[in-house]
Amino acid sequence: MRNNHKISNPIFIFCLSILILNDWYFKTIFHNGITGKLSDFAGLFAFPFFLSALFPSKTLKIHIWTGILFIIWKSAFSQPIIDLFNNLNIPINRTIDFTDSIALISIFASYFAIKSDFTLNIKPILVRLLVVISCLAFMATTLPPRTKRKFLNIEKEYAFPFSKRELVSRLNMVQIKEVREFNKFNGLVDFNSETNVFHYHGWTDTLAILLDYQKIKDEDTIQFKTTFAEILITGNDTNSKIKLLSVYKFVPKFKDKDYRNIAIKQFEKRIIKKIKNYR
């Protein structure tokens, strides 16, 4: 591996150690804003340094793109990608906090550090071990331990100035559009024509359910559940309602923060807002 001796830089090893300790220990104990910032500072030094050590001719591009992608990741522009992966049961998340941009200084430090010959004299086998540990550390940072949490007894209602039939039609179209977006990235969404259920390939969880209004009586209350929410639909020929009963969300495994309101807002953005704006 060409130029892999750069990985024995003591500053890189220190930042890598901080990244590992922070993600697997400090966050589980303290889980506060400081641990989040610590990951940003350590990661923005270690990640571009590691790639530059492996691909020295791309050093400048690696550092520039690391900064650009970090800024995008910390902005609202990355939310559609995050929603997509979460809906595919691949839990990722980030907090939009523009004060995190101060951590970009680590990229400049990394760029100047990779240019130096400040390294430790360690055996090649230990260098290779550092490469493996680095890869595992960056993967763990990208996909931290998370769990799917269910928020019950929400009982929040959303009223619409159109019929229940129209509401069902709009809900079906919103779901179809979401499924199409999922499929653009992986092509692994399956459809069961007998139950009108979309599900991710190899999974039994329901991504979407298409309702057949011809099989529904006007006075019926419709209840159904998907991977992210359970709702009731009621109404008549002039107006209709959706009642949110429960909602699901992937959340950090070791955080005590209440994500109930965040989960509800995500449901409103994904479903309610799109139903109201549907044309």
Short mmCIF file of C-alpha atoms in Angstrom, two decimals:
data_model
loop_
_atom_site.label_atom_id
_atom_site.label_comp_id
_atom_site.label_asym_id
_atom_site.label_seq_id
_atom_site.Cartn_x
_atom_site.Cartn_y
_atom_site.Cartn_z
CA MET A 1 0.00 0.00 0.00
CA ARG A 2 1.81 3.12 -1.19
CA ASN A 3 2.55 5.84 1.38
CA ASN A 4 0.71 3.95 4.10
CA HIS A 5 3.47 5.01 6.54
CA LYS A 6 1.62 8.35 6.76
CA ILE A 7 -1.04 6.56 8.81
CA SER A 8 1.51 6.23 11.62
CA ASN A 9 1.30 9.99 12.16
CA PRO A 10 0.73 10.39 15.95
CA ILE A 11 -1.82 13.20 15.47
CA PHE A 12 -3.88 10.96 13.19
CA ILE A 13 -3.67 8.08 15.68
CA PHE A 14 -4.77 10.43 18.48
CA CYS A 15 -7.78 11.72 16.49
CA LEU A 16 -8.73 8.19 15.49
CA SER A 17 -8.59 7.11 19.15
CA ILE A 18 -10.76 10.06 20.18
CA LEU A 19 -13.27 9.21 17.43
CA ILE A 20 -13.54 5.59 18.59
CA LEU A 21 -13.76 6.43 22.31
CA ASN A 22 -16.31 9.16 21.68
CA ASP A 23 -18.64 7.09 19.46
CA TRP A 24 -18.52 3.92 21.54
CA TYR A 25 -18.09 5.22 25.08
CA PHE A 26 -18.43 8.97 25.68
CA LYS A 27 -21.69 9.28 23.69
CA THR A 28 -23.26 6.40 25.60
CA ILE A 29 -22.35 7.98 28.95
CA PHE A 30 -22.74 11.72 28.36
CA HIS A 31 -24.68 11.97 25.03
CA ASN A 32 -24.57 15.77 24.89
CA GLY A 33 -23.56 18.56 22.50
CA ILE A 34 -19.91 18.28 23.45
CA THR A 35 -19.64 14.67 22.32
CA GLY A 36 -21.23 15.62 19.00
CA LYS A 37 -18.70 18.39 18.42
CA LEU A 38 -15.86 16.07 19.46
CA SER A 39 -16.81 13.59 16.73
CA ASP A 40 -16.86 16.39 14.14
CA PHE A 41 -13.42 17.72 15.07
CA ALA A 42 -11.78 14.30 15.30
CA GLY A 43 -13.54 12.90 12.23
CA LEU A 44 -12.79 15.87 9.97
CA PHE A 45 -9.11 15.45 10.71
CA ALA A 46 -8.90 11.66 10.60
CA PHE A 47 -11.11 10.94 7.58
CA PRO A 48 -9.40 13.11 4.89
CA PHE A 49 -5.99 12.29 6.39
CA PHE A 50 -6.69 8.56 6.08
CA LEU A 51 -7.87 8.78 2.46
CA SER A 52 -4.95 11.06 1.55
CA ALA A 53 -2.51 8.57 3.06
CA LEU A 54 -3.97 5.90 0.79
CA PHE A 55 -4.28 8.14 -2.29
CA PRO A 56 -1.59 10.83 -1.94
CA SER A 57 -2.07 12.22 -5.45
CA LYS A 58 -5.69 13.13 -4.55
CA THR A 59 -4.86 14.91 -1.29
CA LEU A 60 -6.18 18.36 -2.22
CA LYS A 61 -9.38 17.04 -3.83
CA ILE A 62 -10.07 14.76 -0.87
CA HIS A 63 -9.82 17.62 1.61
CA ILE A 64 -11.93 19.98 -0.50
CA TRP A 65 -14.68 17.42 -1.06
CA THR A 66 -14.66 16.43 2.60
CA GLY A 67 -15.47 20.04 3.48
CA ILE A 68 -18.16 20.37 0.82
CA LEU A 69 -19.89 17.11 1.76
CA PHE A 70 -19.75 17.96 5.46
CA ILE A 71 -21.49 21.29 4.83
CA ILE A 72 -24.17 19.59 2.72
CA TRP A 73 -24.60 16.83 5.30
CA LYS A 74 -25.16 19.37 8.07
CA SER A 75 -27.74 21.28 6.02
CA ALA A 76 -31.39 20.63 5.14
CA PHE A 77 -30.30 19.50 1.65
CA SER A 78 -29.34 16.06 3.01
CA GLN A 79 -32.76 15.38 4.61
CA PRO A 80 -34.31 13.60 1.57
CA ILE A 81 -31.40 11.13 1.52
CA ILE A 82 -31.70 10.56 5.28
CA ASP A 83 -35.47 9.99 4.98
CA LEU A 84 -34.89 7.54 2.15
CA PHE A 85 -32.44 5.38 4.08
CA ASN A 86 -34.53 5.47 7.26
CA ASN A 87 -37.56 4.31 5.29
CA LEU A 88 -35.46 1.40 4.03
CA ASN A 89 -34.65 0.44 7.63
CA ILE A 90 -31.10 1.75 7.26
CA PRO A 91 -30.99 4.11 10.24
CA ILE A 92 -28.89 7.24 9.76
CA ASN A 93 -29.35 10.68 11.20
CA ARG A 94 -27.71 14.03 11.83
CA THR A 95 -28.52 17.23 13.67
CA ILE A 96 -28.69 20.48 11.73
CA ASP A 97 -26.43 22.80 13.72
CA PHE A 98 -24.49 25.41 11.77
CA THR A 99 -22.16 25.96 14.73
CA ASP A 100 -20.68 22.59 13.74
CA SER A 101 -19.00 24.41 10.86
CA ILE A 102 -16.27 25.49 13.24
CA ALA A 103 -15.01 21.89 13.03
CA LEU A 104 -14.00 22.56 9.41
CA ILE A 105 -10.73 23.89 10.83
CA SER A 106 -9.74 20.24 11.34
CA ILE A 107 -9.68 19.77 7.56
CA PHE A 108 -7.04 22.49 7.21
CA ALA A 109 -5.04 20.89 10.03
CA SER A 110 -5.29 17.52 8.30
CA TYR A 111 -4.10 18.95 4.99
CA PHE A 112 -0.95 20.43 6.52
CA ALA A 113 -0.32 17.36 8.68
CA ILE A 114 -0.41 14.97 5.71
CA LYS A 115 2.30 17.05 4.06
CA SER A 116 4.69 16.53 6.96
CA ASP A 117 6.93 13.55 7.70
CA PHE A 118 5.94 13.49 11.35
CA THR A 119 5.43 9.74 11.81
CA LEU A 120 6.13 7.00 14.30
CA ASN A 121 8.45 4.12 13.53
CA ILE A 122 6.06 1.17 13.74
CA LYS A 123 6.04 -2.23 12.09
CA PRO A 124 4.18 -2.72 8.76
CA ILE A 125 1.75 -5.18 10.36
CA LEU A 126 0.69 -2.48 12.84
CA VAL A 127 0.21 -0.04 9.97
CA ARG A 128 -2.14 -2.53 8.30
CA LEU A 129 -3.95 -3.00 11.59
CA LEU A 130 -4.41 0.78 11.78
CA VAL A 131 -5.97 0.72 8.30
CA VAL A 132 -8.50 -1.91 9.39
CA ILE A 133 -9.31 -0.09 12.63
CA SER A 134 -9.75 3.18 10.71
CA CYS A 135 -12.25 1.63 8.30
CA LEU A 136 -14.26 0.18 11.18
CA ALA A 137 -14.18 3.50 13.06
CA PHE A 138 -15.48 5.49 10.07
CA MET A 139 -18.23 2.94 9.42
CA ALA A 140 -19.29 3.06 13.08
CA THR A 141 -19.42 6.85 12.95
CA THR A 142 -21.60 6.78 9.82
CA LEU A 143 -24.03 4.21 11.23
CA PRO A 144 -24.13 4.65 15.03
CA PRO A 145 -26.18 2.26 17.19
CA ARG A 146 -29.86 3.06 16.69
CA THR A 147 -33.18 1.48 17.54
CA LYS A 148 -36.70 1.67 16.12
CA ARG A 149 -39.00 3.32 18.65
CA LYS A 150 -42.80 3.38 18.62
CA PHE A 151 -44.66 6.44 19.93
CA LEU A 152 -48.18 5.53 21.08
CA ASN A 153 -51.45 7.30 21.92
CA ILE A 154 -50.85 10.31 19.70
CA GLU A 155 -54.53 10.74 18.76
CA LYS A 156 -53.80 13.80 16.60
CA GLU A 157 -56.35 14.64 13.88
CA TYR A 158 -55.88 16.32 10.51
CA ALA A 159 -58.99 17.61 8.71
CA PHE A 160 -59.38 17.99 4.95
CA PRO A 161 -62.03 19.96 3.01
CA PHE A 162 -62.74 17.13 0.58
CA SER A 163 -64.40 13.71 0.61
CA LYS A 164 -63.07 10.52 2.15
CA ARG A 165 -62.87 9.03 -1.35
CA GLU A 166 -60.65 11.92 -2.45
CA LEU A 167 -58.50 11.54 0.67
CA VAL A 168 -57.97 7.84 -0.03
CA SER A 169 -57.06 8.63 -3.63
CA ARG A 170 -54.53 11.28 -2.61
CA LEU A 171 -53.04 9.05 0.09
CA ASN A 172 -52.57 6.26 -2.46
CA MET A 173 -50.80 8.60 -4.89
CA VAL A 174 -48.54 10.03 -2.18
CA GLN A 175 -47.53 6.51 -1.17
CA ILE A 176 -46.88 5.46 -4.77
CA LYS A 177 -44.66 8.49 -5.30
CA GLU A 178 -42.65 7.65 -2.17
CA VAL A 179 -42.22 4.04 -3.23
CA ARG A 180 -41.02 5.16 -6.66
CA GLU A 181 -38.41 7.37 -5.00
CA PHE A 182 -37.19 4.43 -2.91
CA ASN A 183 -36.97 2.23 -5.99
CA LYS A 184 -34.87 4.74 -7.93
CA PHE A 185 -31.99 4.06 -5.56
CA ASN A 186 -32.16 0.28 -5.16
CA GLY A 187 -34.85 -1.33 -7.34
CA LEU A 188 -35.66 -3.75 -4.53
CA VAL A 189 -39.24 -2.78 -3.65
CA ASP A 190 -41.72 -5.61 -4.18
CA PHE A 191 -45.50 -5.37 -4.66
CA ASN A 192 -48.03 -7.96 -3.50
CA SER A 193 -50.98 -7.64 -5.90
CA GLU A 194 -53.23 -9.75 -3.65
CA THR A 195 -52.89 -7.49 -0.62
CA ASN A 196 -51.95 -4.24 -2.44
CA VAL A 197 -48.90 -3.96 -0.21
CA PHE A 198 -45.45 -2.61 -1.11
CA HIS A 199 -42.58 -4.01 0.93
CA TYR A 200 -38.82 -3.97 0.78
CA HIS A 201 -37.36 -7.09 -0.85
CA GLY A 202 -36.80 -9.81 1.74
CA TRP A 203 -38.69 -7.92 4.46
CA THR A 204 -42.26 -8.37 5.69
CA ASP A 205 -42.66 -4.79 6.94
CA THR A 206 -45.17 -2.74 4.97
CA LEU A 207 -43.78 0.26 3.10
CA ALA A 208 -47.16 1.28 1.69
CA ILE A 209 -50.73 0.01 1.31
CA LEU A 210 -52.92 0.98 -1.63
CA LEU A 211 -56.55 1.22 -0.55
CA ASP A 212 -59.32 0.04 -2.90
CA TYR A 213 -62.27 2.34 -2.24
CA GLN A 214 -64.63 0.05 -4.12
CA LYS A 215 -64.22 -2.42 -1.26
CA ILE A 216 -64.90 0.23 1.36
CA LYS A 217 -68.29 1.44 2.53
CA ASP A 218 -68.79 5.18 2.89
CA GLU A 219 -69.48 4.83 6.61
CA ASP A 220 -66.46 2.61 7.27
CA THR A 221 -63.55 3.78 9.40
CA ILE A 222 -60.32 2.79 7.70
CA GLN A 223 -57.38 1.75 9.86
CA PHE A 224 -54.03 0.64 8.55
CA LYS A 225 -50.41 0.43 9.59
CA THR A 226 -47.11 0.82 7.73
CA THR A 227 -43.48 0.75 8.84
CA PHE A 228 -43.65 4.35 10.05
CA ALA A 229 -47.23 5.06 11.20
CA GLU A 230 -50.66 3.74 12.14
CA ILE A 231 -53.67 5.87 11.17
CA LEU A 232 -57.47 6.04 11.06
CA ILE A 233 -59.38 7.55 8.12
CA THR A 234 -62.93 8.83 8.53
CA GLY A 235 -65.19 11.18 6.59
CA ASN A 236 -68.09 11.60 4.20
CA ASP A 237 -68.86 13.18 0.81
CA THR A 238 -67.75 16.67 1.84
CA ASN A 239 -64.91 16.36 4.34
CA SER A 240 -62.53 13.82 5.83
CA LYS A 241 -59.98 13.26 8.58
CA ILE A 242 -56.82 11.34 9.34
CA LYS A 243 -56.15 10.46 12.97
CA LEU A 244 -52.54 9.58 13.76
CA LEU A 245 -52.56 6.76 16.33
CA SER A 246 -48.88 5.88 16.52
CA VAL A 247 -45.67 6.62 14.67
CA TYR A 248 -42.29 4.90 14.37
CA LYS A 249 -38.83 6.42 14.15
CA PHE A 250 -35.22 5.23 14.29
CA VAL A 251 -33.51 7.07 17.15
CA PRO A 252 -30.04 6.96 18.75
CA LYS A 253 -29.92 3.91 20.96
CA PHE A 254 -28.30 5.55 23.97
CA LYS A 255 -30.04 8.93 23.96
CA ASP A 256 -32.76 9.84 26.43
CA LYS A 257 -34.12 12.64 24.23
CA ASP A 258 -37.86 12.45 23.50
CA TYR A 259 -38.23 12.14 19.71
CA ARG A 260 -42.04 12.01 19.84
CA ASN A 261 -42.62 15.51 18.43
CA ILE A 262 -39.88 15.04 15.81
CA ALA A 263 -41.50 11.79 14.65
CA ILE A 264 -44.91 13.47 14.41
CA LYS A 265 -43.49 16.38 12.40
CA GLN A 266 -41.81 13.97 10.00
CA PHE A 267 -45.14 12.19 9.47
CA GLU A 268 -46.84 15.53 8.80
CA LYS A 269 -44.16 16.49 6.29
CA ARG A 270 -44.15 13.15 4.49
CA ILE A 271 -47.90 12.51 4.40
CA ILE A 272 -50.19 15.32 5.58
CA LYS A 273 -48.46 18.17 3.77
CA LYS A 274 -48.23 16.17 0.54
CA ILE A 275 -51.90 15.20 0.70
CA LYS A 276 -52.92 18.85 1.15
CA ASN A 277 -50.67 20.01 -1.71
CA TYR A 278 -51.46 17.13 -4.06
CA ARG A 279 -52.59 18.15 -7.55
#
